[in-house]
Amino acid sequence: MAKQTAGRDQLGEFAPKFAELNDDVLFGEVWSREDKLLPRDRSMITCSSLLTQGAFPQLEAHMNIAKQNGVTKEEMVEIITHLAFYTGWPKAWSAFNIAKEIYGE
């Protein structure tokens, strides 16, 4: 997995400790534990969690990561469809709009 720098790039000067925790701990230590859970699986779990929270700016970023980690369009569509019944139809519509942009349709 590529080294994450989004925290430092976006918040490094404003919130340096948060940026450090984001890049070094969350992505550097947790996401790198590929022997425990593959990045593809972490992406599916993270996208599911963000969708259920309605955290759409973060969902967009993580859908891009999910695509890079091998989550297919068909899998993302199935995740959103499944979660629509648990999290709400409007959240699913919003997630589908993001997925269409990311997966090129």
PDB file of C-alpha atoms in Angstrom:
ATOM      1  CA  MET A   1       0.000   0.000   0.000  1.00  0.00           C
ATOM      2  CA  ALA A   2       1.266   3.478  -0.887  1.00  0.00           C
ATOM      3  CA  LYS A   3       2.244   5.777   1.967  1.00  0.00           C
ATOM      4  CA  GLN A   4      -0.681   8.000   2.925  1.00  0.00           C
ATOM      5  CA  THR A   5       0.003  11.743   3.037  1.00  0.00           C
ATOM      6  CA  ALA A   6      -3.532  13.168   2.866  1.00  0.00           C
ATOM      7  CA  GLY A   7      -3.504  14.164   6.527  1.00  0.00           C
ATOM      8  CA  ARG A   8      -0.287  16.141   6.213  1.00  0.00           C
ATOM      9  CA  ASP A   9      -1.245  17.501   2.801  1.00  0.00           C
ATOM     10  CA  GLN A  10      -4.628  18.807   3.950  1.00  0.00           C
ATOM     11  CA  LEU A  11      -4.226  19.437   7.686  1.00  0.00           C
ATOM     12  CA  GLY A  12      -0.498  19.274   8.407  1.00  0.00           C
ATOM     13  CA  GLU A  13      -0.083  22.923   9.335  1.00  0.00           C
ATOM     14  CA  PHE A  14      -3.527  23.406  10.889  1.00  0.00           C
ATOM     15  CA  ALA A  15      -3.782  20.187  12.925  1.00  0.00           C
ATOM     16  CA  PRO A  16      -0.372  18.491  12.823  1.00  0.00           C
ATOM     17  CA  LYS A  17      -1.070  15.810  15.454  1.00  0.00           C
ATOM     18  CA  PHE A  18      -4.318  14.764  13.781  1.00  0.00           C
ATOM     19  CA  ALA A  19      -2.495  14.639  10.424  1.00  0.00           C
ATOM     20  CA  GLU A  20       0.233  12.489  11.975  1.00  0.00           C
ATOM     21  CA  LEU A  21      -2.307  10.081  13.508  1.00  0.00           C
ATOM     22  CA  ASN A  22      -4.189   9.846  10.207  1.00  0.00           C
ATOM     23  CA  ASP A  23      -1.142   9.160   8.065  1.00  0.00           C
ATOM     24  CA  ASP A  24       1.122   7.221  10.427  1.00  0.00           C
ATOM     25  CA  VAL A  25      -1.256   5.353  12.732  1.00  0.00           C
ATOM     26  CA  LEU A  26      -4.511   4.824  10.830  1.00  0.00           C
ATOM     27  CA  PHE A  27      -3.010   4.301   7.388  1.00  0.00           C
ATOM     28  CA  GLY A  28       0.574   3.480   8.369  1.00  0.00           C
ATOM     29  CA  GLU A  29      -0.104   0.952  11.124  1.00  0.00           C
ATOM     30  CA  VAL A  30      -3.737  -0.186  10.909  1.00  0.00           C
ATOM     31  CA  TRP A  31      -4.247  -0.315   7.145  1.00  0.00           C
ATOM     32  CA  SER A  32      -0.828  -1.918   6.640  1.00  0.00           C
ATOM     33  CA  ARG A  33      -1.765  -5.026   8.679  1.00  0.00           C
ATOM     34  CA  GLU A  34      -2.395  -6.969   5.493  1.00  0.00           C
ATOM     35  CA  ASP A  35      -1.690 -10.279   7.212  1.00  0.00           C
ATOM     36  CA  LYS A  36      -4.787  -9.639   9.364  1.00  0.00           C
ATOM     37  CA  LEU A  37      -7.171  -8.123   6.796  1.00  0.00           C
ATOM     38  CA  LEU A  38      -6.547  -7.334   3.143  1.00  0.00           C
ATOM     39  CA  PRO A  39      -6.733  -3.702   1.972  1.00  0.00           C
ATOM     40  CA  ARG A  40      -9.609  -4.686  -0.344  1.00  0.00           C
ATOM     41  CA  ASP A  41     -11.605  -5.962   2.624  1.00  0.00           C
ATOM     42  CA  ARG A  42     -10.715  -2.924   4.738  1.00  0.00           C
ATOM     43  CA  SER A  43     -11.968  -0.750   1.882  1.00  0.00           C
ATOM     44  CA  MET A  44     -15.311  -2.548   1.729  1.00  0.00           C
ATOM     45  CA  ILE A  45     -15.733  -2.249   5.499  1.00  0.00           C
ATOM     46  CA  THR A  46     -14.705   1.413   5.532  1.00  0.00           C
ATOM     47  CA  CYS A  47     -17.004   2.348   2.649  1.00  0.00           C
ATOM     48  CA  SER A  48     -19.868   0.543   4.364  1.00  0.00           C
ATOM     49  CA  SER A  49     -19.261   2.389   7.608  1.00  0.00           C
ATOM     50  CA  LEU A  50     -18.986   5.787   5.936  1.00  0.00           C
ATOM     51  CA  LEU A  51     -22.149   5.172   3.896  1.00  0.00           C
ATOM     52  CA  THR A  52     -24.134   4.284   7.002  1.00  0.00           C
ATOM     53  CA  GLN A  53     -22.918   7.472   8.698  1.00  0.00           C
ATOM     54  CA  GLY A  54     -23.751   9.616   5.674  1.00  0.00           C
ATOM     55  CA  ALA A  55     -20.118  10.804   5.605  1.00  0.00           C
ATOM     56  CA  PHE A  56     -20.168  11.387   1.855  1.00  0.00           C
ATOM     57  CA  PRO A  57     -16.982  13.477   1.406  1.00  0.00           C
ATOM     58  CA  GLN A  58     -15.005  10.749   3.160  1.00  0.00           C
ATOM     59  CA  LEU A  59     -16.963   8.051   1.315  1.00  0.00           C
ATOM     60  CA  GLU A  60     -15.888   9.547  -2.000  1.00  0.00           C
ATOM     61  CA  ALA A  61     -12.225   9.451  -0.988  1.00  0.00           C
ATOM     62  CA  HIS A  62     -12.532   5.888   0.276  1.00  0.00           C
ATOM     63  CA  MET A  63     -14.416   4.686  -2.797  1.00  0.00           C
ATOM     64  CA  ASN A  64     -11.441   5.851  -4.836  1.00  0.00           C
ATOM     65  CA  ILE A  65      -9.158   3.884  -2.515  1.00  0.00           C
ATOM     66  CA  ALA A  66     -11.523   0.893  -2.750  1.00  0.00           C
ATOM     67  CA  LYS A  67     -11.312   0.947  -6.533  1.00  0.00           C
ATOM     68  CA  GLN A  68      -7.501   1.059  -6.309  1.00  0.00           C
ATOM     69  CA  ASN A  69      -7.657  -1.852  -3.844  1.00  0.00           C
ATOM     70  CA  GLY A  70      -9.595  -3.988  -6.330  1.00  0.00           C
ATOM     71  CA  VAL A  71     -13.218  -3.501  -5.285  1.00  0.00           C
ATOM     72  CA  THR A  72     -15.173  -3.832  -8.528  1.00  0.00           C
ATOM     73  CA  LYS A  73     -18.119  -1.747  -9.670  1.00  0.00           C
ATOM     74  CA  GLU A  74     -20.367  -4.766  -9.269  1.00  0.00           C
ATOM     75  CA  GLU A  75     -19.215  -5.286  -5.691  1.00  0.00           C
ATOM     76  CA  MET A  76     -19.686  -1.613  -4.803  1.00  0.00           C
ATOM     77  CA  VAL A  77     -23.186  -1.667  -6.317  1.00  0.00           C
ATOM     78  CA  GLU A  78     -24.017  -4.747  -4.237  1.00  0.00           C
ATOM     79  CA  ILE A  79     -22.647  -3.158  -1.049  1.00  0.00           C
ATOM     80  CA  ILE A  80     -24.756  -0.040  -1.572  1.00  0.00           C
ATOM     81  CA  THR A  81     -27.872  -2.027  -2.495  1.00  0.00           C
ATOM     82  CA  HIS A  82     -27.508  -4.231   0.562  1.00  0.00           C
ATOM     83  CA  LEU A  83     -26.957  -1.301   2.911  1.00  0.00           C
ATOM     84  CA  ALA A  84     -29.902   0.668   1.505  1.00  0.00           C
ATOM     85  CA  PHE A  85     -32.213  -1.510   3.573  1.00  0.00           C
ATOM     86  CA  TYR A  86     -30.260  -0.951   6.768  1.00  0.00           C
ATOM     87  CA  THR A  87     -29.154   2.667   6.512  1.00  0.00           C
ATOM     88  CA  GLY A  88     -31.837   4.327   4.379  1.00  0.00           C
ATOM     89  CA  TRP A  89     -32.764   4.839   0.774  1.00  0.00           C
ATOM     90  CA  PRO A  90     -31.563   8.489   0.511  1.00  0.00           C
ATOM     91  CA  LYS A  91     -28.074   7.533   1.707  1.00  0.00           C
ATOM     92  CA  ALA A  92     -27.956   4.793  -0.916  1.00  0.00           C
ATOM     93  CA  TRP A  93     -28.956   7.255  -3.650  1.00  0.00           C
ATOM     94  CA  SER A  94     -26.174   9.592  -2.554  1.00  0.00           C
ATOM     95  CA  ALA A  95     -23.664   6.741  -2.483  1.00  0.00           C
ATOM     96  CA  PHE A  96     -24.719   5.582  -5.962  1.00  0.00           C
ATOM     97  CA  ASN A  97     -24.087   9.065  -7.348  1.00  0.00           C
ATOM     98  CA  ILE A  98     -20.568   8.957  -5.930  1.00  0.00           C
ATOM     99  CA  ALA A  99     -19.991   5.422  -7.217  1.00  0.00           C
ATOM    100  CA  LYS A 100     -21.132   6.378 -10.722  1.00  0.00           C
ATOM    101  CA  GLU A 101     -18.517   9.150 -10.824  1.00  0.00           C
ATOM    102  CA  ILE A 102     -15.741   6.931  -9.529  1.00  0.00           C
ATOM    103  CA  TYR A 103     -16.519   3.834 -11.559  1.00  0.00           C
ATOM    104  CA  GLY A 104     -16.998   5.817 -14.743  1.00  0.00           C
ATOM    105  CA  GLU A 105     -20.676   5.608 -15.574  1.00  0.00           C
TER     106      GLU A 105
END
